[in-house]
Amino acid sequence: MAWKGRRVIAPALLILTAALPAALAQPAVEPSLAPDPPTDAAADPTSEPTTQPRELAPEERPDAETVETPDLRPSPAVRARIDAEFLTDEERADLRILHGRWTPADLADPARRARALVMTHAWDDPFLTDPAAPATDRATALLNLGRPAEALDALAEQSTPRAERIRGRALELLARPADAVAAYERAMNATTDEPESVRAALALTRLKTPTDSEGFNRALLARIARARDADRLNFDARLAEAELLYARHNLPEASNAAKEALTLNPRSAAAWRLLGDIAVDAFDFDTSESIADRLDALAPGDGARPSADGAALRARAALRRRDPQDAIDALAPAIAAMPERHELLAIRAAAESATFDTDATEALLAEFDRRSPALPDALVWVGRTLAEARQYDLADAYLQRAIERAPAWALPRLERGLMLVQAGDDAAARAELEQALARDPFDLRAQNSLTLVTELATYQTIETDHFVIRFKPGIDAALAPEMAVAMEALHARVCSDAPGGVDFEPARKTTIELMPNHEWFAVRIGGMPSIHTMAASTGPIIAIESPQEGPKFTVGPFDWKRVLQHEYTHTVNLARTRNRIIHWLTEANAVFNEDSPRDMRTWRLLASAYTNNELFDLEQINIAFVRPKRPQDRSLAYAQGAWMFEYIVERWGPDAPRAIMDASTAGASAVEAFEQVLAESPQSFLEAFTPWARDQLLERGLILPDDLPPADELLAGFMGGPDDPDATPPEQLIDELLAEYPDHPELLDLKLAFALMRADERLSDEQIALLERMIAVRPPDDAPHRRLARHYLAAESFDERLRAIPHLEFLDAREIHTPAYAAALADLYAKSGNPTGAQEKAERAASIAPFDADQREQAARMALLNNDLDAAERHLTALAIIEPDRDIHRRRLDALNKLRASR
């Protein structure tokens, strides 16, 4: 009988649980090296590793908002209002419409039916364009269908604030800005409909900058307050407030106001759409998709026709995921139903721009201009989308065209300012953000970004041949000089033609911004579609959070050299490919270039995917990055991408990945690029990759060969019940099976579980032999190394303690967060007469935790032990910055200088 390769995590453990003590439900190898785990994990090499996944998915970002679906149970106050005994049937029906609680019978009345259709944004319902529909409702539908001239005709005899606002927008679409301003002002100055007056005022700011921004803002807030006070159950007042807050990028408060509106009217498509937009802005794509589904169901009442709002949300989400084809597909049915709707056409042009087809983009913009020649909306959409795609020069051109068309509107200036921040042109960004705030001083995103560039202007800089290091004066001065030196070494590696090297140098120096805490880091990279937990590349800029401990830091110490090597690979790849690169391949290249061995967590993830037939092909892996279906998909995409990159380099040579990237830059899709360079389709590549992957897993003991039965099958025929007196004792049975299958990793797991449950701090020869046997059978497993390191470090004999070295080296090579392993190695090397090794490991410990005074002191001692006065001076200087109140650091520096002079 043949068995397919299986994971080492054996179902046999489930069988044994009935017969073994509860302790055997624990991992086969104890997870801690230390008898008493220290409170400071970074201070002791014997604590559990703290390595975390390098990158969080957008929805996992610490700074991302999550948009929760509000409780839509009827507000008791609304229910009481509708059920009031003194109401007539007609009044009660009107209230049900107003609060989105209508019944089919309520819709028999044409006026009520029209109001319900407008409320749910069912723009293409035939009734709304029928002359029998009320004029303002008909005009609203025509306007949203992209037929502004017909909307104006329908409003010929209407003069309510809502009618004037609709008239203003229709005139704006027809390139009659002066008439549009007059209509908006009439609506804004009316006193009969405060929410509509607020909406008109917001629309007016696209065409005319308020002369008194403070007074203008006070007037809008006063109108909302009056509307709320006049009717505490007025959902439209809450909705207008949400729209005002959203326009000013105050997302948390806008979300709260929209949710409050929905408790008063759960069928308000405008409120749902606003929440959906906030979800997309916050990268909360699951919520935005559920809201799009709700909008589809709301608009026609049964979900039978596409919803314009649902399509727009799905397209926006796809663009933020960098999936333009998905955006185009999402828009297609809505555009087919509403071919003249301006918003859909603007987003369609943006989606085309994300494919980097300039001619097609210009053709769509020309078609948009044919309908509305002065409207800047499509240009803003295209510019914003290209900025997120890091096509900064193209984005700048489109945003400047939008500014020329709408010089009074703050939004295109804000978008250009944000783009310039990401492009690293702080002076121009500051000027543009100031212009945006001059038009709308209350925009929070503009305020935050201007504060950022103002803050960055105070930073100190260190310039090298290829980099500019910027850092806030103060404690980060202890790290920045070391970062400058390290980056030049990273440049040589990343830009080389070695495996993983990009064989290219950016034309301009890359700026490394060492942000003083996570809050500043989040502001620096706000709006980017994909980020590291602690660092991110925008192309010419790499922002990195300072690796410090404390409440303002989400990561703590980390191997910043490894992280920057990853991010600089992105920067150089983006420069070589003009920011047009296959998403998964650049991530794979960046992980490959970290030049660190895979940890056991990653190997187990890969083994699980192989065993369960869940490896991605060339198309699926890109989707896993931009639209993961399962929580593990994104992590698997990173792991498998780097694995496939390794396979490509091994089979086709180090030039192959670069050739694939060049083909992508020239316009080939991922599939076309692989076919051109490797002559492989998605299916054939996966078919060739899978056996190679299997061999790697077999070599590492992570799956079983076909002729080796899994442990659960071996044990199933011999295990009796827990009360069976004739049953073979489990440990004896495992020993008998190991005699027949001596290198069976699953059986060894079980044997270790028995052996280590009896272990003291110091291990027996038998236990040591078992752990060493497991290392030989499953080389990537860190657990045996931790247990053996713990054993040897607890020895009384120094010679025996030295036997911990290979195990600590194994653990340190895979560590990204704690300096403990490197620090322990430095101590052992120093005491064993290896000053070079001692200094090397002390340097690594101080690099991972550069603000840890203990690590710095150890590094200074090891440098002196090795007669490296320059390195000792560097660490003592850092200590004086880290602990400015300790005079001993200055005295040590003085002593060092005297020693240098004496030599």
mmCIF file of N, CA, C and O in Angstrom, residues 161 164-165 172 180-181 183-190 193-210 215-217 219-221 223-224 240 243-244 247-248 408-409 439-440:
data_model
loop_
_atom_site.group_PDB
_atom_site.id
_atom_site.type_symbol
_atom_site.label_atom_id
_atom_site.label_comp_id
_atom_site.label_asym_id
_atom_site.label_seq_id
_atom_site.Cartn_x
_atom_site.Cartn_y
_atom_site.Cartn_z
ATOM 1 N N PRO A 161 -35.093 73.884 -1.720
ATOM 2 C CA PRO A 161 -33.643 73.729 -1.572
ATOM 3 C C PRO A 161 -33.109 72.475 -2.253
ATOM 4 O O PRO A 161 -32.040 72.508 -2.867
ATOM 5 N N GLU A 164 -33.030 73.115 -5.969
ATOM 6 C CA GLU A 164 -31.934 74.012 -6.347
ATOM 7 C C GLU A 164 -30.590 73.284 -6.291
ATOM 8 O O GLU A 164 -29.722 73.512 -7.135
ATOM 9 N N ARG A 165 -30.427 72.418 -5.312
ATOM 10 C CA ARG A 165 -29.171 71.659 -5.263
ATOM 11 C C ARG A 165 -29.035 70.745 -6.473
ATOM 12 O O ARG A 165 -27.961 70.660 -7.090
ATOM 13 N N GLU A 172 -23.617 72.175 -13.291
ATOM 14 C CA GLU A 172 -22.184 71.890 -13.202
ATOM 15 C C GLU A 172 -21.787 70.847 -14.239
ATOM 16 O O GLU A 172 -20.754 70.980 -14.925
ATOM 17 N N ALA A 180 -24.455 77.322 -11.934
ATOM 18 C CA ALA A 180 -24.440 76.317 -10.870
ATOM 19 C C ALA A 180 -24.195 76.978 -9.514
ATOM 20 O O ALA A 180 -24.858 76.652 -8.518
ATOM 21 N N VAL A 181 -23.263 77.931 -9.469
ATOM 22 C CA VAL A 181 -22.995 78.640 -8.220
ATOM 23 C C VAL A 181 -24.248 79.346 -7.729
ATOM 24 O O VAL A 181 -24.595 79.290 -6.530
ATOM 25 N N ALA A 183 -27.377 78.586 -8.283
ATOM 26 C CA ALA A 183 -28.351 77.613 -7.791
ATOM 27 C C ALA A 183 -27.940 77.063 -6.425
ATOM 28 O O ALA A 183 -28.758 76.934 -5.509
ATOM 29 N N TYR A 184 -26.658 76.740 -6.272
ATOM 30 C CA TYR A 184 -26.181 76.243 -4.983
ATOM 31 C C TYR A 184 -26.383 77.284 -3.883
ATOM 32 O O TYR A 184 -26.759 76.955 -2.752
ATOM 33 N N GLU A 185 -26.104 78.536 -4.197
ATOM 34 C CA GLU A 185 -26.256 79.593 -3.187
ATOM 35 C C GLU A 185 -27.712 79.776 -2.792
ATOM 36 O O GLU A 185 -28.019 80.018 -1.621
ATOM 37 N N ARG A 186 -28.617 79.651 -3.740
ATOM 38 C CA ARG A 186 -30.042 79.753 -3.386
ATOM 39 C C ARG A 186 -30.428 78.620 -2.420
ATOM 40 O O ARG A 186 -31.151 78.841 -1.448
ATOM 41 N N ALA A 187 -29.936 77.419 -2.715
ATOM 42 C CA ALA A 187 -30.233 76.290 -1.821
ATOM 43 C C ALA A 187 -29.567 76.477 -0.460
ATOM 44 O O ALA A 187 -30.164 76.216 0.583
ATOM 45 N N MET A 188 -28.322 76.959 -0.474
ATOM 46 C CA MET A 188 -27.576 77.114 0.776
ATOM 47 C C MET A 188 -28.212 78.167 1.681
ATOM 48 O O MET A 188 -28.205 78.029 2.912
ATOM 49 N N ASN A 189 -28.775 79.210 1.097
ATOM 50 C CA ASN A 189 -29.339 80.304 1.884
ATOM 51 C C ASN A 189 -30.782 80.068 2.308
ATOM 52 O O ASN A 189 -31.343 80.862 3.067
ATOM 53 N N ALA A 190 -31.381 78.968 1.828
ATOM 54 C CA ALA A 190 -32.762 78.669 2.223
ATOM 55 C C ALA A 190 -32.809 78.230 3.674
ATOM 56 O O ALA A 190 -31.823 77.757 4.233
ATOM 57 N N ASP A 193 -34.993 73.672 4.613
ATOM 58 C CA ASP A 193 -34.483 72.296 4.562
ATOM 59 C C ASP A 193 -32.997 72.337 4.888
ATOM 60 O O ASP A 193 -32.150 72.438 4.001
ATOM 61 N N GLU A 194 -32.685 72.277 6.181
ATOM 62 C CA GLU A 194 -31.300 72.449 6.615
ATOM 63 C C GLU A 194 -30.355 71.403 6.027
ATOM 64 O O GLU A 194 -29.268 71.750 5.554
ATOM 65 N N PRO A 195 -30.689 70.100 6.020
ATOM 66 C CA PRO A 195 -29.752 69.124 5.445
ATOM 67 C C PRO A 195 -29.435 69.415 3.983
ATOM 68 O O PRO A 195 -28.271 69.304 3.571
ATOM 69 N N GLU A 196 -30.430 69.787 3.202
ATOM 70 C CA GLU A 196 -30.164 70.091 1.789
ATOM 71 C C GLU A 196 -29.312 71.341 1.660
ATOM 72 O O GLU A 196 -28.478 71.446 0.753
ATOM 73 N N SER A 197 -29.487 72.297 2.570
ATOM 74 C CA SER A 197 -28.651 73.499 2.532
ATOM 75 C C SER A 197 -27.184 73.142 2.778
ATOM 76 O O SER A 197 -26.284 73.694 2.152
ATOM 77 N N VAL A 198 -26.957 72.199 3.708
ATOM 78 C CA VAL A 198 -25.585 71.764 3.989
ATOM 79 C C VAL A 198 -24.998 71.072 2.758
ATOM 80 O O VAL A 198 -23.839 71.319 2.386
ATOM 81 N N ARG A 199 -25.763 70.233 2.110
ATOM 82 C CA ARG A 199 -25.265 69.544 0.917
ATOM 83 C C ARG A 199 -24.947 70.543 -0.199
ATOM 84 O O ARG A 199 -23.945 70.404 -0.911
ATOM 85 N N ALA A 200 -25.795 71.526 -0.357
ATOM 86 C CA ALA A 200 -25.550 72.545 -1.382
ATOM 87 C C ALA A 200 -24.275 73.324 -1.073
ATOM 88 O O ALA A 200 -23.488 73.641 -1.972
ATOM 89 N N ALA A 201 -24.078 73.625 0.214
ATOM 90 C CA ALA A 201 -22.871 74.356 0.587
ATOM 91 C C ALA A 201 -21.616 73.542 0.290
ATOM 92 O O ALA A 201 -20.610 74.076 -0.192
ATOM 93 N N LEU A 202 -21.664 72.232 0.589
ATOM 94 C CA LEU A 202 -20.528 71.372 0.266
ATOM 95 C C LEU A 202 -20.273 71.348 -1.238
ATOM 96 O O LEU A 202 -19.121 71.408 -1.691
ATOM 97 N N ALA A 203 -21.332 71.246 -2.031
ATOM 98 C CA ALA A 203 -21.179 71.235 -3.483
ATOM 99 C C ALA A 203 -20.608 72.554 -3.986
ATOM 100 O O ALA A 203 -19.807 72.582 -4.932
ATOM 101 N N LEU A 204 -21.010 73.644 -3.344
ATOM 102 C CA LEU A 204 -20.538 74.962 -3.764
ATOM 103 C C LEU A 204 -19.026 75.093 -3.628
ATOM 104 O O LEU A 204 -18.379 75.777 -4.436
ATOM 105 N N THR A 205 -18.443 74.432 -2.629
ATOM 106 C CA THR A 205 -16.998 74.560 -2.418
ATOM 107 C C THR A 205 -16.181 73.964 -3.561
ATOM 108 O O THR A 205 -14.988 74.242 -3.660
ATOM 109 N N ARG A 206 -16.800 73.163 -4.402
ATOM 110 C CA ARG A 206 -16.088 72.691 -5.604
ATOM 111 C C ARG A 206 -15.836 73.827 -6.577
ATOM 112 O O ARG A 206 -14.892 73.768 -7.365
ATOM 113 N N LEU A 207 -16.709 74.854 -6.537
ATOM 114 C CA LEU A 207 -16.676 75.918 -7.538
ATOM 115 C C LEU A 207 -16.256 77.269 -6.988
ATOM 116 O O LEU A 207 -15.841 78.147 -7.745
ATOM 117 N N LYS A 208 -16.360 77.412 -5.657
ATOM 118 C CA LYS A 208 -16.124 78.732 -5.076
ATOM 119 C C LYS A 208 -15.576 78.567 -3.669
ATOM 120 O O LYS A 208 -16.176 77.875 -2.846
ATOM 121 N N THR A 209 -14.442 79.198 -3.390
ATOM 122 C CA THR A 209 -13.843 79.120 -2.063
ATOM 123 C C THR A 209 -14.523 80.107 -1.127
ATOM 124 O O THR A 209 -14.674 81.285 -1.476
ATOM 125 N N PRO A 210 -14.969 79.667 0.054
ATOM 126 C CA PRO A 210 -15.609 80.600 0.992
ATOM 127 C C PRO A 210 -14.655 81.734 1.373
ATOM 128 O O PRO A 210 -13.454 81.516 1.571
ATOM 129 N N GLY A 215 -16.432 81.211 9.445
ATOM 130 C CA GLY A 215 -17.863 81.504 9.486
ATOM 131 C C GLY A 215 -18.670 80.511 8.685
ATOM 132 O O GLY A 215 -19.768 80.104 9.103
ATOM 133 N N PHE A 216 -18.138 80.113 7.545
ATOM 134 C CA PHE A 216 -18.797 79.126 6.692
ATOM 135 C C PHE A 216 -18.982 77.817 7.452
ATOM 136 O O PHE A 216 -20.055 77.220 7.454
ATOM 137 N N ASN A 217 -17.925 77.382 8.138
ATOM 138 C CA ASN A 217 -18.003 76.133 8.894
ATOM 139 C C ASN A 217 -19.001 76.255 10.043
ATOM 140 O O ASN A 217 -19.799 75.335 10.282
ATOM 141 N N ALA A 219 -21.586 78.096 10.183
ATOM 142 C CA ALA A 219 -22.949 78.115 9.634
ATOM 143 C C ALA A 219 -23.422 76.706 9.301
ATOM 144 O O ALA A 219 -24.573 76.346 9.565
ATOM 145 N N LEU A 220 -22.528 75.880 8.743
ATOM 146 C CA LEU A 220 -22.915 74.505 8.413
ATOM 147 C C LEU A 220 -23.236 73.716 9.679
ATOM 148 O O LEU A 220 -24.238 72.992 9.736
ATOM 149 N N LEU A 221 -22.381 73.836 10.688
ATOM 150 C CA LEU A 221 -22.623 73.113 11.939
ATOM 151 C C LEU A 221 -23.909 73.588 12.607
ATOM 152 O O LEU A 221 -24.662 72.789 13.182
ATOM 153 N N ARG A 223 -26.556 74.764 11.101
ATOM 154 C CA ARG A 223 -27.697 74.229 10.350
ATOM 155 C C ARG A 223 -27.974 72.779 10.750
ATOM 156 O O ARG A 223 -29.127 72.374 10.921
ATOM 157 N N ILE A 224 -26.922 71.990 10.881
ATOM 158 C CA ILE A 224 -27.112 70.597 11.289
ATOM 159 C C ILE A 224 -27.700 70.536 12.689
ATOM 160 O O ILE A 224 -28.612 69.741 12.975
ATOM 161 N N ALA A 240 -26.639 64.188 6.625
ATOM 162 C CA ALA A 240 -25.919 65.375 6.154
ATOM 163 C C ALA A 240 -24.675 65.628 7.004
ATOM 164 O O ALA A 240 -23.607 66.017 6.495
ATOM 165 N N GLU A 243 -22.060 63.201 5.871
ATOM 166 C CA GLU A 243 -21.488 63.610 4.580
ATOM 167 C C GLU A 243 -20.491 64.753 4.757
ATOM 168 O O GLU A 243 -19.438 64.777 4.099
ATOM 169 N N LEU A 244 -20.799 65.692 5.656
ATOM 170 C CA LEU A 244 -19.876 66.787 5.923
ATOM 171 C C LEU A 244 -18.589 66.258 6.559
ATOM 172 O O LEU A 244 -17.481 66.633 6.149
ATOM 173 N N ALA A 247 -16.508 64.339 3.977
ATOM 174 C CA ALA A 247 -15.843 65.237 3.032
ATOM 175 C C ALA A 247 -14.566 65.816 3.626
ATOM 176 O O ALA A 247 -13.634 66.163 2.897
ATOM 177 N N ARG A 248 -14.523 65.890 4.946
ATOM 178 C CA ARG A 248 -13.344 66.439 5.625
ATOM 179 C C ARG A 248 -12.456 65.334 6.193
ATOM 180 O O ARG A 248 -11.605 65.581 7.018
ATOM 181 N N ALA A 408 -10.869 76.181 -7.270
ATOM 182 C CA ALA A 408 -11.417 76.455 -5.939
ATOM 183 C C ALA A 408 -11.587 75.194 -5.104
ATOM 184 O O ALA A 408 -11.790 75.276 -3.883
ATOM 185 N N TRP A 409 -11.518 74.033 -5.714
ATOM 186 C CA TRP A 409 -11.832 72.770 -5.029
ATOM 187 C C TRP A 409 -10.598 72.276 -4.285
ATOM 188 O O TRP A 409 -9.512 72.139 -4.860
ATOM 189 N N ARG A 439 -8.386 76.351 1.200
ATOM 190 C CA ARG A 439 -9.731 76.179 0.658
ATOM 191 C C ARG A 439 -10.654 75.457 1.634
ATOM 192 O O ARG A 439 -11.861 75.683 1.630
ATOM 193 N N ASP A 440 -10.081 74.542 2.435
ATOM 194 C CA ASP A 440 -10.868 73.850 3.457
ATOM 195 C C ASP A 440 -9.972 73.622 4.669
ATOM 196 O O ASP A 440 -9.301 72.594 4.767
#
